[in-house]
Short mmCIF file of C-alpha atoms and ligand atoms in Angstrom, two decimals:
data_model
loop_
_atom_site.label_atom_id
_atom_site.label_comp_id
_atom_site.label_asym_id
_atom_site.label_seq_id
_atom_site.Cartn_x
_atom_site.Cartn_y
_atom_site.Cartn_z
CA MET A 114 58.24 126.91 86.37
CA GLY A 115 59.43 123.82 85.14
CA GLN A 116 60.31 120.33 85.76
CA SER A 117 60.39 119.63 89.35
CA TYR A 118 62.85 116.86 90.89
CA ASN A 119 63.58 115.44 93.67
CA VAL A 120 67.28 115.66 94.42
CA ALA A 121 69.27 114.57 96.55
CA VAL A 122 72.60 116.99 97.76
CA ILE A 123 75.71 114.40 99.40
CA GLY A 124 77.39 117.38 101.87
CA ALA A 125 76.08 120.71 103.31
CA GLY A 126 79.56 122.72 102.78
CA THR A 127 80.47 125.10 100.89
CA ALA A 128 79.28 123.43 97.28
CA GLY A 129 76.00 121.06 99.21
CA LEU A 130 74.94 124.88 100.95
CA VAL A 131 75.00 126.91 97.69
CA THR A 132 73.15 123.74 95.54
CA ALA A 133 70.54 122.93 97.40
CA ARG A 134 69.87 127.28 97.41
CA GLU A 135 70.13 126.79 94.09
CA LEU A 136 67.80 124.05 93.54
CA GLN A 137 64.95 125.02 96.66
CA ARG A 138 64.46 128.08 93.81
CA GLU A 139 64.63 126.24 90.80
CA GLY A 140 61.10 124.68 93.34
CA HIS A 141 62.98 121.13 92.74
CA ARG A 142 62.65 118.82 96.37
CA VAL A 143 65.89 118.96 98.14
CA THR A 144 67.45 116.47 100.49
CA VAL A 145 70.78 117.08 101.10
CA PHE A 146 73.02 114.77 103.44
CA GLU A 147 75.50 115.79 105.26
CA LYS A 148 77.66 113.43 107.98
CA ALA A 149 78.62 116.05 110.21
CA ASN A 150 76.40 117.47 112.93
CA LYS A 151 76.90 120.92 111.33
CA VAL A 152 76.84 123.10 108.53
CA GLY A 153 80.30 123.90 106.86
CA GLY A 154 82.49 120.90 106.24
CA THR A 155 86.16 122.48 105.85
CA TRP A 156 85.30 125.57 107.62
CA LEU A 157 83.81 123.39 111.44
CA TYR A 158 87.40 123.17 112.38
CA ASP A 159 88.10 119.88 114.22
CA SER A 160 91.17 119.86 116.96
CA LEU A 161 90.67 115.91 116.05
CA VAL A 162 93.02 114.16 114.48
CA GLU A 163 93.39 110.76 112.07
CA SER A 164 94.31 108.08 113.91
CA ASP A 165 96.91 107.30 110.97
CA LEU A 166 98.91 111.02 110.37
CA LEU A 167 99.44 109.87 106.47
CA GLY A 168 95.72 109.50 106.20
CA LEU A 169 96.74 106.14 104.71
CA ASP A 170 94.55 103.77 106.53
CA PRO A 171 91.41 103.28 104.54
CA ASN A 172 89.79 101.51 107.90
CA ARG A 173 91.15 105.14 110.30
CA GLU A 174 88.43 107.30 112.21
CA ILE A 175 87.74 110.03 109.24
CA VAL A 176 87.94 113.28 109.72
CA HIS A 177 86.67 115.75 107.50
CA SER A 178 88.49 119.45 108.16
CA SER A 179 91.85 119.97 107.01
CA LEU A 180 92.27 123.65 109.22
CA TYR A 181 94.62 123.63 111.25
CA LYS A 182 93.59 126.02 114.40
CA SER A 183 95.47 129.93 113.29
CA LEU A 184 93.29 129.18 109.90
CA ARG A 185 93.45 132.90 108.16
CA THR A 186 91.69 132.66 104.35
CA ASN A 187 93.63 132.97 101.73
CA LEU A 188 91.04 134.76 99.19
CA PRO A 189 90.02 137.62 101.06
CA ARG A 190 85.69 137.88 101.48
CA GLN A 191 84.85 139.51 99.05
CA VAL A 192 85.79 136.89 96.39
CA MET A 193 84.49 134.67 99.55
CA SER A 194 80.58 136.90 98.67
CA PHE A 195 77.88 134.42 96.57
CA LEU A 196 76.12 137.32 94.25
CA ASP A 197 73.08 138.15 96.34
CA TYR A 198 74.66 137.24 99.78
CA PRO A 199 77.88 139.31 100.33
CA PHE A 200 80.51 137.55 102.93
CA VAL A 201 80.46 140.74 104.59
CA LYS A 202 82.25 143.08 108.20
CA ARG A 203 79.53 142.32 110.83
CA GLU A 204 80.61 144.32 113.93
CA SER A 205 80.96 141.87 116.78
CA GLY A 206 82.69 139.32 114.05
CA ASP A 207 86.22 139.43 112.44
CA THR A 208 86.31 142.41 110.11
CA ARG A 209 89.97 141.56 108.84
CA PRO A 210 89.38 140.94 104.78
CA PHE A 211 91.22 137.91 105.42
CA PRO A 212 89.35 136.87 108.81
CA GLY A 213 90.09 134.04 110.57
CA HIS A 214 88.54 130.01 109.73
CA GLU A 215 85.21 130.56 112.86
CA GLU A 216 84.24 134.42 110.25
CA VAL A 217 83.52 131.62 106.96
CA LEU A 218 82.58 129.34 109.65
CA ARG A 219 79.96 132.27 110.31
CA PHE A 220 78.73 132.99 107.27
CA LEU A 221 77.95 129.62 105.98
CA GLN A 222 75.70 128.65 108.94
CA ASP A 223 74.10 132.92 108.59
CA PHE A 224 73.26 132.14 103.97
CA ALA A 225 72.15 128.34 106.44
CA ARG A 226 69.71 129.80 108.12
CA ASP A 227 68.46 132.67 105.60
CA PHE A 228 68.18 131.00 102.94
CA GLY A 229 65.57 127.77 104.89
CA LEU A 230 68.39 125.53 103.85
CA MET A 231 68.78 124.36 107.85
CA GLU A 232 65.28 122.37 107.42
CA LEU A 233 66.77 120.64 104.23
CA ILE A 234 69.31 118.80 105.77
CA ARG A 235 69.34 115.43 107.40
CA PHE A 236 72.93 115.98 109.71
CA GLY A 237 74.65 112.33 111.08
CA HIS A 238 73.66 110.79 107.69
CA GLU A 239 76.58 109.31 106.02
CA VAL A 240 76.22 108.38 102.03
CA ILE A 241 77.11 105.27 101.71
CA ARG A 242 75.40 103.97 97.96
CA VAL A 243 75.08 106.36 95.93
CA GLU A 244 73.67 103.71 92.39
CA LEU A 245 71.66 103.95 89.10
CA VAL A 246 68.89 101.39 89.32
CA ASP A 247 66.84 102.68 86.29
CA GLU A 248 68.23 104.27 84.00
CA VAL A 249 64.96 105.36 81.86
CA SER A 250 63.36 106.49 85.31
CA HIS A 251 67.11 107.41 86.31
CA GLU A 252 65.58 105.91 89.76
CA TRP A 253 69.32 106.01 91.94
CA VAL A 254 69.40 104.56 95.66
CA VAL A 255 70.96 106.88 98.36
CA GLU A 256 71.94 104.67 100.98
CA SER A 257 72.94 106.31 104.61
CA ARG A 258 74.18 105.62 107.43
CA THR A 259 73.30 106.99 111.25
CA ARG A 260 75.21 105.99 114.16
CA GLU A 261 72.77 104.49 116.61
CA THR A 262 75.70 103.76 120.14
CA GLU A 263 79.12 104.01 119.38
CA SER A 264 79.36 100.14 117.34
CA ARG A 265 76.50 100.17 115.42
CA TRP A 266 75.14 102.06 112.34
CA GLU A 267 71.66 102.08 110.71
CA SER A 268 71.66 102.51 107.23
CA LYS A 269 68.53 102.82 105.69
CA GLU A 270 67.61 103.74 101.24
CA GLU A 271 66.41 106.22 99.45
CA VAL A 272 65.14 107.14 96.27
CA PHE A 273 66.20 110.64 94.37
CA GLU A 274 65.16 111.67 90.39
CA ALA A 275 68.72 113.18 90.77
CA VAL A 276 71.92 113.75 92.50
CA VAL A 277 74.44 115.99 93.03
CA ILE A 278 77.64 115.68 94.97
CA CYS A 279 78.95 117.56 96.92
CA ASN A 280 81.87 115.96 99.03
CA GLY A 281 84.55 118.21 99.03
CA LYS A 282 88.45 117.64 98.11
CA ASN A 283 90.11 118.43 101.09
CA THR A 284 89.73 116.12 103.12
CA GLU A 285 91.73 112.29 101.91
CA PRO A 286 95.68 112.96 101.45
CA LYS A 287 98.23 112.59 98.99
CA VAL A 288 101.59 111.81 99.95
CA ALA A 289 104.67 112.22 98.83
CA GLU A 290 106.55 109.06 97.79
CA PHE A 291 110.89 108.26 97.11
CA PRO A 292 112.47 105.41 98.18
CA GLY A 293 113.12 105.17 102.48
CA ILE A 294 109.38 106.69 102.41
CA SER A 295 106.94 104.92 100.07
CA LEU A 296 103.71 103.54 100.38
CA MET A 297 104.56 100.77 98.01
CA PRO A 298 107.21 98.14 97.06
CA LEU A 299 110.70 99.82 96.02
CA HIS A 300 110.32 98.17 92.82
CA GLN A 301 106.73 99.95 92.25
CA LEU A 302 107.43 102.87 92.90
CA SER A 303 107.37 105.71 89.75
CA VAL A 304 110.43 107.14 90.15
CA THR A 305 114.10 106.58 89.55
CA THR A 306 117.03 107.02 92.15
CA THR A 307 120.69 106.98 91.18
CA ALA A 308 122.43 109.40 93.67
CA SER A 309 124.68 107.63 95.26
CA LYS A 310 123.53 108.50 98.45
CA CYS A 311 120.49 106.33 97.83
CA MET A 312 122.25 103.33 96.67
CA ASN A 313 122.93 101.65 99.98
CA ILE A 314 118.87 102.47 100.62
CA VAL A 315 117.96 100.72 96.56
CA SER A 316 120.52 97.71 97.88
CA LEU A 317 119.67 96.86 101.21
CA CYS A 318 116.00 97.18 100.72
CA GLY A 319 114.79 95.89 97.48
CA SER A 320 111.62 95.21 98.90
CA CYS A 321 110.57 97.62 101.57
CA TRP A 322 109.84 100.26 102.27
CA ASP A 323 109.11 102.86 104.57
CA THR A 324 111.79 102.52 106.42
CA TRP A 325 112.58 106.10 107.42
CA PRO A 326 111.68 106.04 111.87
CA GLY A 327 110.67 109.93 112.22
CA LEU A 328 106.75 111.04 112.59
CA GLN A 329 106.03 111.19 109.38
CA MET A 330 102.02 113.41 108.90
CA HIS A 331 100.06 115.19 106.19
CA SER A 332 99.40 118.97 106.85
CA HIS A 333 95.43 117.83 107.08
CA ASN A 334 96.20 116.44 110.60
CA TYR A 335 98.64 119.28 111.51
CA ARG A 336 96.53 121.44 113.63
CA THR A 337 99.15 123.59 115.80
CA PRO A 338 103.11 123.93 116.64
CA GLU A 339 103.64 123.06 119.75
CA GLN A 340 104.72 119.51 119.09
CA PHE A 341 107.70 120.42 117.38
CA GLU A 342 109.78 122.82 119.60
CA ASN A 343 113.35 121.72 119.71
CA LYS A 344 112.62 119.90 116.42
CA ILE A 345 113.76 119.14 113.20
CA VAL A 346 111.17 119.57 110.27
CA VAL A 347 110.95 119.20 106.58
CA LEU A 348 107.86 120.98 105.24
CA ILE A 349 106.51 118.96 101.16
CA GLY A 350 105.69 121.00 99.66
CA ASN A 351 105.06 125.40 98.52
CA GLY A 352 102.02 125.89 98.26
CA PRO A 353 99.49 127.79 101.20
CA SER A 354 99.51 124.95 104.10
CA ALA A 355 103.19 124.22 104.15
CA THR A 356 104.23 127.77 103.74
CA ASP A 357 101.49 129.05 106.90
CA ILE A 358 102.72 125.54 108.60
CA LEU A 359 106.51 127.14 108.45
CA ARG A 360 105.43 130.42 109.64
CA GLU A 361 104.03 129.61 112.19
CA ILE A 362 106.38 126.80 113.85
CA SER A 363 109.78 128.54 112.89
CA PRO A 364 109.39 129.66 115.66
CA LEU A 365 109.25 126.90 118.42
CA ALA A 366 111.63 124.74 115.79
CA LYS A 367 114.61 123.77 115.17
CA GLN A 368 115.08 124.31 111.76
CA VAL A 369 112.49 124.15 108.97
CA HIS A 370 113.50 122.82 105.80
CA LEU A 371 110.97 122.98 103.05
CA ALA A 372 111.01 120.60 99.85
CA PHE A 373 109.54 121.40 96.63
CA ARG A 374 110.15 121.31 93.03
CA GLY A 375 112.69 124.35 91.19
CA SER A 376 109.50 124.63 88.97
CA ASP A 377 107.30 126.24 92.07
CA ILE A 378 106.53 129.88 92.88
CA MET A 379 108.08 129.99 96.47
CA LEU A 380 104.78 131.88 98.16
CA ILE A 381 107.71 132.21 101.70
CA ASN A 382 110.66 134.63 101.78
CA LEU A 383 112.92 132.20 103.29
CA LYS A 384 115.24 135.23 104.37
CA ASN A 385 113.50 136.38 106.59
CA TYR A 386 113.58 133.11 108.62
CA ASP A 387 117.15 132.15 109.79
CA ASN A 388 116.26 128.71 110.80
CA ALA A 389 114.36 127.37 107.98
CA TRP A 390 116.20 126.28 104.40
CA PRO A 391 114.53 126.08 100.63
CA HIS A 392 116.20 121.91 99.00
CA SER A 393 115.22 120.65 95.68
CA PRO A 394 112.68 117.42 96.77
CA ILE A 395 113.69 114.63 98.83
CA GLU A 396 115.57 112.40 96.64
CA CYS A 397 115.57 109.10 99.54
CA ALA A 398 115.07 109.56 103.31
CA HIS A 399 117.59 106.80 105.43
CA GLU A 400 117.08 104.21 107.84
CA ASP A 401 119.25 106.81 110.31
CA GLY A 402 117.32 109.71 110.15
CA LYS A 403 118.85 111.25 106.89
CA VAL A 404 116.66 113.06 104.35
CA VAL A 405 118.75 113.22 101.25
CA PHE A 406 117.51 116.47 99.00
CA GLN A 407 118.23 115.98 95.09
CA ASP A 408 120.09 118.90 95.33
CA GLY A 409 122.12 116.51 97.49
CA SER A 410 121.78 118.32 100.72
CA ILE A 411 121.24 115.95 104.04
CA VAL A 412 119.97 116.96 106.84
CA GLU A 413 119.24 114.08 110.28
CA ALA A 414 115.37 114.95 110.25
CA ASP A 415 113.13 114.77 113.15
CA VAL A 416 109.85 115.54 111.55
CA ILE A 417 108.41 115.16 107.83
CA ILE A 418 105.48 116.89 106.65
CA HIS A 419 103.66 116.01 103.59
CA CYS A 420 101.73 119.16 102.30
CA THR A 421 100.69 118.23 99.34
CA GLY A 422 97.39 117.79 98.36
CA TYR A 423 94.55 115.89 98.28
CA LYS A 424 93.12 112.99 96.33
CA PHE A 425 89.20 112.83 95.15
CA HIS A 426 87.59 110.58 96.82
CA LEU A 427 84.55 109.11 95.74
CA PRO A 428 83.54 105.40 97.36
CA PHE A 429 80.05 106.02 97.50
CA LEU A 430 79.45 106.54 93.76
CA LYS A 431 78.57 102.64 91.94
CA SER A 432 78.73 103.78 88.90
CA ASN A 433 79.33 100.85 86.65
CA GLY A 434 82.73 102.43 85.90
CA ILE A 435 81.19 105.74 84.43
CA VAL A 436 82.62 107.54 85.91
CA THR A 437 85.39 107.39 87.41
CA VAL A 438 88.60 108.39 89.34
CA ASP A 439 92.18 108.13 87.52
CA ASP A 440 95.70 110.31 88.80
CA ASN A 441 92.78 112.60 89.94
CA ARG A 442 90.65 113.69 87.36
CA VAL A 443 87.42 112.86 88.00
CA GLY A 444 85.53 111.67 84.59
CA PRO A 445 84.53 111.63 81.93
CA LEU A 446 82.65 115.23 83.26
CA TYR A 447 81.53 118.38 80.74
CA LYS A 448 82.54 121.22 82.28
CA HIS A 449 83.53 119.42 85.66
CA ILE A 450 80.04 118.45 86.07
CA PHE A 451 78.28 116.73 84.25
CA PRO A 452 78.91 112.99 83.04
CA PRO A 453 77.69 113.01 79.44
CA SER A 454 75.82 109.52 79.77
CA LEU A 455 74.35 110.22 82.48
CA ALA A 456 73.28 114.06 82.28
CA PRO A 457 71.95 115.79 84.11
CA TRP A 458 70.33 113.21 87.12
CA LEU A 459 74.88 113.45 87.93
CA SER A 460 75.68 115.96 88.66
CA PHE A 461 79.18 117.41 90.87
CA VAL A 462 79.56 120.96 92.97
CA GLY A 463 83.23 121.68 93.66
CA LEU A 464 85.92 119.45 92.09
CA ASN A 465 88.00 123.34 91.27
CA TYR A 466 90.63 124.29 92.65
CA ARG A 467 93.69 127.30 92.02
CA ALA A 468 89.79 129.27 91.45
CA LEU A 469 87.79 131.34 93.34
CA VAL A 470 86.28 128.09 93.80
CA PHE A 471 83.02 130.21 96.20
CA ARG A 472 81.44 131.92 92.73
CA VAL A 473 82.53 129.23 90.86
CA MET A 474 80.47 126.98 92.93
CA GLU A 475 78.20 128.95 92.70
CA LEU A 476 77.86 129.74 89.59
CA GLN A 477 78.10 125.64 88.71
CA ALA A 478 75.03 125.30 91.21
CA ILE A 479 72.77 127.64 89.67
CA TRP A 480 73.62 125.85 86.04
CA VAL A 481 73.22 122.69 87.95
CA ALA A 482 69.87 123.45 89.13
CA LYS A 483 68.86 125.49 85.94
CA VAL A 484 69.39 122.27 83.16
CA LEU A 485 67.06 119.84 86.02
CA SER A 486 64.06 122.06 85.38
CA GLY A 487 64.63 121.98 81.68
CA LYS A 488 64.94 125.69 82.05
CA VAL A 489 68.53 125.64 80.84
CA LYS A 490 69.43 122.97 77.88
CA LEU A 491 72.75 120.42 77.80
CA PRO A 492 73.26 120.08 74.21
CA THR A 493 73.85 115.72 73.30
CA GLN A 494 75.29 113.49 74.83
CA GLU A 495 77.26 112.30 72.23
CA ALA A 496 78.22 116.93 71.86
CA MET A 497 79.08 116.97 75.56
CA ALA A 498 81.98 113.37 75.70
CA ALA A 499 83.22 114.76 72.65
CA SER A 500 83.35 118.20 74.11
CA VAL A 501 85.45 116.33 76.97
CA GLU A 502 87.05 114.39 74.57
CA GLU A 503 88.78 117.52 72.97
CA PHE A 504 89.16 118.81 76.91
CA TYR A 505 91.14 116.55 77.24
CA GLU A 506 93.56 115.87 74.16
CA GLN A 507 94.03 119.95 74.31
CA MET A 508 95.05 119.21 78.22
CA GLU A 509 97.62 116.46 77.09
CA LYS A 510 99.16 119.07 74.03
CA ALA A 511 99.61 121.58 76.66
CA GLY A 512 100.99 118.70 78.73
CA TRP A 513 99.35 120.50 81.54
CA PRO A 514 99.44 116.91 83.59
CA LYS A 515 95.90 114.83 83.90
CA TYR A 516 96.11 115.35 87.79
CA HIS A 517 95.45 118.74 87.58
CA THR A 518 92.10 117.87 85.24
CA HIS A 519 89.62 120.20 87.42
CA SER A 520 92.87 122.93 88.74
CA LEU A 521 91.48 126.48 86.76
CA GLN A 522 94.58 127.84 86.93
CA ASN A 523 94.71 129.07 83.18
CA ASP A 524 91.19 129.77 81.54
CA GLU A 525 89.12 130.72 85.22
CA GLY A 526 87.54 133.65 83.74
CA GLU A 527 85.96 132.07 80.49
CA TYR A 528 84.78 128.91 82.70
CA ALA A 529 82.92 131.75 85.26
CA SER A 530 81.90 133.47 82.28
CA TRP A 531 81.16 130.64 80.45
CA LEU A 532 78.58 129.25 83.35
CA ALA A 533 76.72 132.97 83.98
CA ALA A 534 76.51 132.27 80.36
CA GLN A 535 74.20 129.49 80.13
CA SER A 536 72.87 130.38 83.51
CA ASP A 537 71.42 134.02 81.71
CA ILE A 538 73.59 136.80 84.38
CA ARG A 539 75.75 139.16 83.13
CA PRO A 540 78.58 139.08 86.36
CA PRO A 541 80.89 142.39 86.54
CA LYS A 542 83.25 142.70 84.04
CA SER A 543 86.01 143.14 86.94
CA TRP A 544 84.80 139.57 87.23
CA GLU A 545 87.56 138.55 83.65
CA GLU A 546 90.09 140.29 85.92
CA ILE A 547 89.74 139.48 89.35
CA THR A 548 90.38 135.89 89.43
CA PHE A 549 92.53 133.23 92.04
CA PHE A 550 95.62 134.29 89.34
CA SER A 551 95.69 137.89 89.80
CA PHE A 552 94.87 136.98 93.21
CA VAL A 553 98.40 135.08 93.20
CA LYS A 554 99.90 138.23 91.63
CA GLY A 555 99.10 140.19 94.45
CA ILE A 556 100.03 138.16 97.26
CA PHE A 557 103.78 138.25 95.13
CA GLY A 558 102.41 142.06 94.78
CA HIS A 559 102.42 142.57 99.33
CA GLY A 560 104.73 139.78 100.33
CA GLU A 561 103.27 137.55 103.03
CA ASN A 562 101.92 139.56 104.94
CA PHE A 563 99.75 140.41 102.85
CA ARG A 564 96.48 139.85 104.25
CA ASP A 565 97.98 142.58 106.51
CA THR A 566 98.96 144.43 104.53
CA TRP A 567 97.19 144.58 101.04
CA ASP A 568 94.27 147.07 100.74
CA VAL A 569 91.83 144.62 98.20
CA ASP A 570 89.04 147.10 99.04
CA LYS A 571 90.83 149.85 97.18
CA TRP A 572 92.73 147.40 94.77
CA ILE A 573 88.74 146.04 93.45
CA GLN A 574 87.59 149.58 93.50
CA GLU A 575 90.10 150.50 90.81
CA ILE A 576 89.47 147.19 88.71
CA GLU A 577 86.06 148.18 88.73
CA SER A 578 86.26 151.75 87.26
CA SER A 579 88.31 151.23 84.65
CA ASP A 580 86.01 149.00 83.63
P1 FAD B 219 83.79 120.38 102.26
O1 FAD B 219 84.20 122.17 102.44
O2 FAD B 219 84.56 119.70 102.26
O3 FAD B 219 82.48 120.02 102.70
C1 FAD B 219 81.71 118.35 102.33
C2 FAD B 219 80.61 118.01 102.62
O4 FAD B 219 80.55 117.28 102.71
C3 FAD B 219 81.46 118.38 104.66
O5 FAD B 219 80.61 118.98 104.35
C4 FAD B 219 81.10 116.55 104.76
O6 FAD B 219 80.34 116.00 105.52
C5 FAD B 219 80.52 116.16 103.58
N1 FAD B 219 80.63 115.01 102.98
C6 FAD B 219 81.49 114.56 102.83
N2 FAD B 219 81.10 112.79 102.71
C7 FAD B 219 80.18 112.59 102.96
C8 FAD B 219 78.92 111.72 102.73
N3 FAD B 219 79.51 110.60 102.58
N4 FAD B 219 78.15 111.90 103.07
C9 FAD B 219 77.40 112.66 104.18
N5 FAD B 219 78.12 113.77 104.06
C10 FAD B 219 79.63 113.77 103.60
N6 FAD B 219 88.96 128.25 99.06
C11 FAD B 219 88.50 130.05 99.49
O7 FAD B 219 87.49 130.74 98.73
N7 FAD B 219 89.01 130.70 100.80
C12 FAD B 219 90.11 129.89 101.25
O8 FAD B 219 90.67 130.70 102.10
C13 FAD B 219 90.46 129.12 101.79
N8 FAD B 219 91.12 128.33 102.39
C14 FAD B 219 91.43 126.91 102.71
C15 FAD B 219 92.36 126.12 103.61
C16 FAD B 219 92.30 125.17 103.48
C17 FAD B 219 93.50 123.72 104.58
C18 FAD B 219 91.59 124.36 102.88
C19 FAD B 219 91.75 122.67 102.58
C20 FAD B 219 90.46 124.68 102.08
C21 FAD B 219 90.07 126.23 101.96
N9 FAD B 219 89.88 126.72 100.12
C22 FAD B 219 89.63 127.34 100.60
C23 FAD B 219 89.08 125.69 99.35
C24 FAD B 219 87.35 124.99 100.70
O9 FAD B 219 88.08 123.50 99.92
C25 FAD B 219 86.55 125.54 99.83
O10 FAD B 219 86.47 126.81 100.52
C26 FAD B 219 85.33 125.11 100.34
O11 FAD B 219 85.24 124.95 101.81
C27 FAD B 219 84.87 123.61 99.93
O12 FAD B 219 83.21 123.26 100.38
P2 FAD B 219 82.79 121.88 99.43
O13 FAD B 219 81.82 122.45 100.06
O14 FAD B 219 83.52 121.50 98.08
O15 FAD B 219 83.10 121.16 100.64
#
């Protein structure tokens, strides 16, 4: 048995649950703080939406989950399994390979129950401060609050030797900005608008913003399609949320317009929809409701839905500037997990995306638990810092934007193998081939009904037998 520490885990979504399990397996004493009253995080569907549909008001009542009611997974259950806990088909459940969100929640609830995690979780406890109070004995204060009445909160401070942050990354909306819809005065906007169709906005309101009169929302607050009946809707983005929402609203809406960068790959064939059109990104939006696209096309729209992703948000972390969120880079972090100067006492599990995230989170959790117990050694602080620097330099040389620091799009297989090797785990060889990216390719091969037409079992078997 290695060293055992008193560890706080923040969040009881997928990352927090699998981290709690691994820490407990390694003999650590674990307390999980969860602001909701149930496990599941993102997979806990909430029909409520936020008062500010763009999610910009810092004082809004935050709704954690971004799921829409009809959501089915975009990855098959086979790769949303854990190493020794497969996401199996239950006779009484949703047996589809790409199940509805309720099935994922049940899987996570079963996981928490079967590994005795429920007793470790403090439900209804929102962490409002995580602060290092003693560097030598690595004492962290975790302050949490519970709601006593509608308007009264009770807060409490506790001390831990280590903290693992698993608070999720799909709650704080990132929105698109352009003249006419901007959160900051026009002169601070990074876009320069030269199109003559937009000049009147720039000259009319030299210092004003957000003059477009229609309804705007972020996909975080999209639940069901009814409110878009007979509306002209512009969707910004081309990821899974944009394409799912397009498919769902187009039978009801008058028109749907998808604005996305030319370099983005189309996940949907718009030719199958007689009221949907592709466009280049939006150039500007006018006071009279017109939306102007960079390709010169103009649409008089009622609604704009920003399907533009999310921002990391760590309002509770007081690290004296050691860990920052800069252009969606949480850093500096060694291998997306440990800040070199605070390792191993502070860590993050679940920051990565464009990956088979359940698998990656499990490998990260195993590594964190073993590093804490002393069974696996980290490099020196200097070596970790140098590795982070090298990674940032490589990103820069490759022209990879900073905000994609935690995307594993290009190196998921390598990263997962590296993590597995650290903890002496030998995953099946097929893992190198079965990555998020190979699924994206598969989706293209099977068209937009991939969830119902793709025999994923057969595909995986073929890869495994070719090992
Ligand atoms: P979350 O699930 O967000 O959990 C974070 C937890 O932390 C929450 O329970 C939250 O309440 C809690 N918390 C946050 N702040 C605090 C605080 N201050 N104090 C206490 N508790 C706090 N992944 C897939 O593998 N397959 C899919 O098909 C898929 N589809 C997706 C569809 C959508 C629309 C979205 C948004 C994501 C999807 N994902 C999918 C990715 C998804 O994010 C991951 O599957 C996974 O749920 C992330 O787990 P997490 O634990 O990191 O975060």
